[in-house]
Amino acid sequence: MEHEFKLRGKTVRIARDIRNIKLQEFADMLGFDNGYLSNLERENMTISRKNEIRIIRGLRKHLKVTDAELVAIQIILENAEGKFDE
């Protein structure tokens, strides 16, 4: 079984919150509109592959979030939502 990492908006929000970075501040770092980033974080919109790459780069560069931290946050989220109960 092959799994591909797909960044979730909730993961971005939690990573940003852990680093105490405000939404507007991170949106400015990425060059995104804060309303757009807010919608992504609330998962009202899906993240395009292009923007997923931009966000991951921003998390790494500006917030010093590691790939391992992103994966751990995402696993915790999915476990909390019951996605691993199958």
mmCIF file with all atom_site columns, C-alpha atoms in Angstrom:
data_model
loop_
_atom_site.group_PDB
_atom_site.id
_atom_site.type_symbol
_atom_site.label_atom_id
_atom_site.label_alt_id
_atom_site.label_comp_id
_atom_site.label_asym_id
_atom_site.label_entity_id
_atom_site.label_seq_id
_atom_site.pdbx_PDB_ins_code
_atom_site.Cartn_x
_atom_site.Cartn_y
_atom_site.Cartn_z
_atom_site.occupancy
_atom_site.B_iso_or_equiv
_atom_site.pdbx_formal_charge
_atom_site.auth_seq_id
_atom_site.auth_comp_id
_atom_site.auth_asym_id
_atom_site.auth_atom_id
_atom_site.pdbx_PDB_model_num
ATOM 1  C CA . MET A 1 1  ? 0.000   0.000  0.000  1.00 0.00 ? 1  MET A CA 1
ATOM 2  C CA . GLU A 1 2  ? 1.449   3.353  -1.048 1.00 0.00 ? 2  GLU A CA 1
ATOM 3  C CA . HIS A 1 3  ? 0.693   6.593  0.798  1.00 0.00 ? 3  HIS A CA 1
ATOM 4  C CA . GLU A 1 4  ? 1.356   10.105 -0.423 1.00 0.00 ? 4  GLU A CA 1
ATOM 5  C CA . PHE A 1 5  ? 1.629   13.013 1.999  1.00 0.00 ? 5  PHE A CA 1
ATOM 6  C CA . LYS A 1 6  ? -1.063  15.607 1.318  1.00 0.00 ? 6  LYS A CA 1
ATOM 7  C CA . LEU A 1 7  ? -0.795  18.687 3.524  1.00 0.00 ? 7  LEU A CA 1
ATOM 8  C CA . ARG A 1 8  ? -3.981  19.583 5.377  1.00 0.00 ? 8  ARG A CA 1
ATOM 9  C CA . GLY A 1 9  ? -5.065  23.075 6.331  1.00 0.00 ? 9  GLY A CA 1
ATOM 10 C CA . LYS A 1 10 ? -5.561  22.088 9.963  1.00 0.00 ? 10 LYS A CA 1
ATOM 11 C CA . THR A 1 11 ? -1.948  20.887 10.041 1.00 0.00 ? 11 THR A CA 1
ATOM 12 C CA . VAL A 1 12 ? -0.782  24.301 8.821  1.00 0.00 ? 12 VAL A CA 1
ATOM 13 C CA . ARG A 1 13 ? -2.840  26.063 11.492 1.00 0.00 ? 13 ARG A CA 1
ATOM 14 C CA . ILE A 1 14 ? -1.503  23.897 14.306 1.00 0.00 ? 14 ILE A CA 1
ATOM 15 C CA . ALA A 1 15 ? 2.116   24.256 13.116 1.00 0.00 ? 15 ALA A CA 1
ATOM 16 C CA . ARG A 1 16 ? 1.645   28.031 12.960 1.00 0.00 ? 16 ARG A CA 1
ATOM 17 C CA . ASP A 1 17 ? 0.002   28.131 16.394 1.00 0.00 ? 17 ASP A CA 1
ATOM 18 C CA . ILE A 1 18 ? 2.821   26.080 17.940 1.00 0.00 ? 18 ILE A CA 1
ATOM 19 C CA . ARG A 1 19 ? 5.284   28.732 16.711 1.00 0.00 ? 19 ARG A CA 1
ATOM 20 C CA . ASN A 1 20 ? 2.997   31.579 17.906 1.00 0.00 ? 20 ASN A CA 1
ATOM 21 C CA . ILE A 1 21 ? 2.756   33.127 14.443 1.00 0.00 ? 21 ILE A CA 1
ATOM 22 C CA . LYS A 1 22 ? -0.410  35.038 13.624 1.00 0.00 ? 22 LYS A CA 1
ATOM 23 C CA . LEU A 1 23 ? -2.365  34.184 10.485 1.00 0.00 ? 23 LEU A CA 1
ATOM 24 C CA . GLN A 1 24 ? -1.722  37.603 8.928  1.00 0.00 ? 24 GLN A CA 1
ATOM 25 C CA . GLU A 1 25 ? 1.995   37.352 9.625  1.00 0.00 ? 25 GLU A CA 1
ATOM 26 C CA . PHE A 1 26 ? 2.308   33.931 7.999  1.00 0.00 ? 26 PHE A CA 1
ATOM 27 C CA . ALA A 1 27 ? 0.115   34.984 5.057  1.00 0.00 ? 27 ALA A CA 1
ATOM 28 C CA . ASP A 1 28 ? 2.467   37.938 4.491  1.00 0.00 ? 28 ASP A CA 1
ATOM 29 C CA . MET A 1 29 ? 5.485   35.621 4.622  1.00 0.00 ? 29 MET A CA 1
ATOM 30 C CA . LEU A 1 30 ? 3.914   33.443 1.932  1.00 0.00 ? 30 LEU A CA 1
ATOM 31 C CA . GLY A 1 31 ? 2.543   36.293 -0.164 1.00 0.00 ? 31 GLY A CA 1
ATOM 32 C CA . PHE A 1 32 ? -1.029  35.035 0.357  1.00 0.00 ? 32 PHE A CA 1
ATOM 33 C CA . ASP A 1 33 ? -4.165  36.962 1.189  1.00 0.00 ? 33 ASP A CA 1
ATOM 34 C CA . ASN A 1 34 ? -5.035  36.286 4.838  1.00 0.00 ? 34 ASN A CA 1
ATOM 35 C CA . GLY A 1 35 ? -8.625  35.365 3.892  1.00 0.00 ? 35 GLY A CA 1
ATOM 36 C CA . TYR A 1 36 ? -7.326  32.770 1.446  1.00 0.00 ? 36 TYR A CA 1
ATOM 37 C CA . LEU A 1 37 ? -4.976  31.265 4.038  1.00 0.00 ? 37 LEU A CA 1
ATOM 38 C CA . SER A 1 38 ? -7.766  31.302 6.620  1.00 0.00 ? 38 SER A CA 1
ATOM 39 C CA . ASN A 1 39 ? -10.017 29.325 4.262  1.00 0.00 ? 39 ASN A CA 1
ATOM 40 C CA . LEU A 1 40 ? -7.229  26.814 3.636  1.00 0.00 ? 40 LEU A CA 1
ATOM 41 C CA . GLU A 1 41 ? -6.600  26.375 7.366  1.00 0.00 ? 41 GLU A CA 1
ATOM 42 C CA . ARG A 1 42 ? -10.315 25.855 8.063  1.00 0.00 ? 42 ARG A CA 1
ATOM 43 C CA . GLU A 1 43 ? -10.348 23.380 5.159  1.00 0.00 ? 43 GLU A CA 1
ATOM 44 C CA . ASN A 1 44 ? -13.078 25.295 3.362  1.00 0.00 ? 44 ASN A CA 1
ATOM 45 C CA . MET A 1 45 ? -10.844 25.023 0.300  1.00 0.00 ? 45 MET A CA 1
ATOM 46 C CA . THR A 1 46 ? -8.392  22.407 -0.863 1.00 0.00 ? 46 THR A CA 1
ATOM 47 C CA . ILE A 1 47 ? -4.705  23.216 -1.188 1.00 0.00 ? 47 ILE A CA 1
ATOM 48 C CA . SER A 1 48 ? -3.395  23.066 -4.734 1.00 0.00 ? 48 SER A CA 1
ATOM 49 C CA . ARG A 1 49 ? -0.127  21.193 -5.253 1.00 0.00 ? 49 ARG A CA 1
ATOM 50 C CA . LYS A 1 50 ? 1.626   24.487 -6.118 1.00 0.00 ? 50 LYS A CA 1
ATOM 51 C CA . ASN A 1 51 ? 0.427   26.199 -2.935 1.00 0.00 ? 51 ASN A CA 1
ATOM 52 C CA . GLU A 1 52 ? 1.142   23.092 -0.870 1.00 0.00 ? 52 GLU A CA 1
ATOM 53 C CA . ILE A 1 53 ? 4.785   23.375 -1.924 1.00 0.00 ? 53 ILE A CA 1
ATOM 54 C CA . ARG A 1 54 ? 4.819   27.126 -1.137 1.00 0.00 ? 54 ARG A CA 1
ATOM 55 C CA . ILE A 1 55 ? 3.312   26.540 2.298  1.00 0.00 ? 55 ILE A CA 1
ATOM 56 C CA . ILE A 1 56 ? 5.670   23.696 3.178  1.00 0.00 ? 56 ILE A CA 1
ATOM 57 C CA . ARG A 1 57 ? 8.645   25.809 2.095  1.00 0.00 ? 57 ARG A CA 1
ATOM 58 C CA . GLY A 1 58 ? 7.337   28.692 4.204  1.00 0.00 ? 58 GLY A CA 1
ATOM 59 C CA . LEU A 1 59 ? 6.843   26.453 7.221  1.00 0.00 ? 59 LEU A CA 1
ATOM 60 C CA . ARG A 1 60 ? 10.386  25.146 6.860  1.00 0.00 ? 60 ARG A CA 1
ATOM 61 C CA . LYS A 1 61 ? 12.093  28.472 6.124  1.00 0.00 ? 61 LYS A CA 1
ATOM 62 C CA . HIS A 1 62 ? 10.222  30.990 8.259  1.00 0.00 ? 62 HIS A CA 1
ATOM 63 C CA . LEU A 1 63 ? 8.801   28.871 11.083 1.00 0.00 ? 63 LEU A CA 1
ATOM 64 C CA . LYS A 1 64 ? 11.566  26.222 11.177 1.00 0.00 ? 64 LYS A CA 1
ATOM 65 C CA . VAL A 1 65 ? 8.974   23.424 11.168 1.00 0.00 ? 65 VAL A CA 1
ATOM 66 C CA . THR A 1 66 ? 10.503  20.062 10.267 1.00 0.00 ? 66 THR A CA 1
ATOM 67 C CA . ASP A 1 67 ? 8.954   17.467 7.991  1.00 0.00 ? 67 ASP A CA 1
ATOM 68 C CA . ALA A 1 68 ? 8.762   15.098 10.969 1.00 0.00 ? 68 ALA A CA 1
ATOM 69 C CA . GLU A 1 69 ? 6.747   17.688 12.920 1.00 0.00 ? 69 GLU A CA 1
ATOM 70 C CA . LEU A 1 70 ? 4.324   18.137 10.017 1.00 0.00 ? 70 LEU A CA 1
ATOM 71 C CA . VAL A 1 71 ? 3.807   14.388 9.680  1.00 0.00 ? 71 VAL A CA 1
ATOM 72 C CA . ALA A 1 72 ? 3.347   13.996 13.450 1.00 0.00 ? 72 ALA A CA 1
ATOM 73 C CA . ILE A 1 73 ? 0.744   16.792 13.561 1.00 0.00 ? 73 ILE A CA 1
ATOM 74 C CA . GLN A 1 74 ? -1.104  15.277 10.617 1.00 0.00 ? 74 GLN A CA 1
ATOM 75 C CA . ILE A 1 75 ? -1.109  11.777 12.150 1.00 0.00 ? 75 ILE A CA 1
ATOM 76 C CA . ILE A 1 76 ? -2.451  13.153 15.433 1.00 0.00 ? 76 ILE A CA 1
ATOM 77 C CA . LEU A 1 77 ? -5.207  15.036 13.581 1.00 0.00 ? 77 LEU A CA 1
ATOM 78 C CA . GLU A 1 78 ? -6.256  12.034 11.542 1.00 0.00 ? 78 GLU A CA 1
ATOM 79 C CA . ASN A 1 79 ? -6.200  9.779  14.590 1.00 0.00 ? 79 ASN A CA 1
ATOM 80 C CA . ALA A 1 80 ? -8.332  12.295 16.524 1.00 0.00 ? 80 ALA A CA 1
ATOM 81 C CA . GLU A 1 81 ? -10.804 12.373 13.634 1.00 0.00 ? 81 GLU A CA 1
ATOM 82 C CA . GLY A 1 82 ? -11.023 8.579  13.537 1.00 0.00 ? 82 GLY A CA 1
ATOM 83 C CA . LYS A 1 83 ? -9.402  8.131  10.112 1.00 0.00 ? 83 LYS A CA 1
ATOM 84 C CA . PHE A 1 84 ? -7.197  5.307  11.429 1.00 0.00 ? 84 PHE A CA 1
ATOM 85 C CA . ASP A 1 85 ? -10.130 3.370  12.897 1.00 0.00 ? 85 ASP A CA 1
ATOM 86 C CA . GLU A 1 86 ? -10.785 1.497  9.644  1.00 0.00 ? 86 GLU A CA 1
#
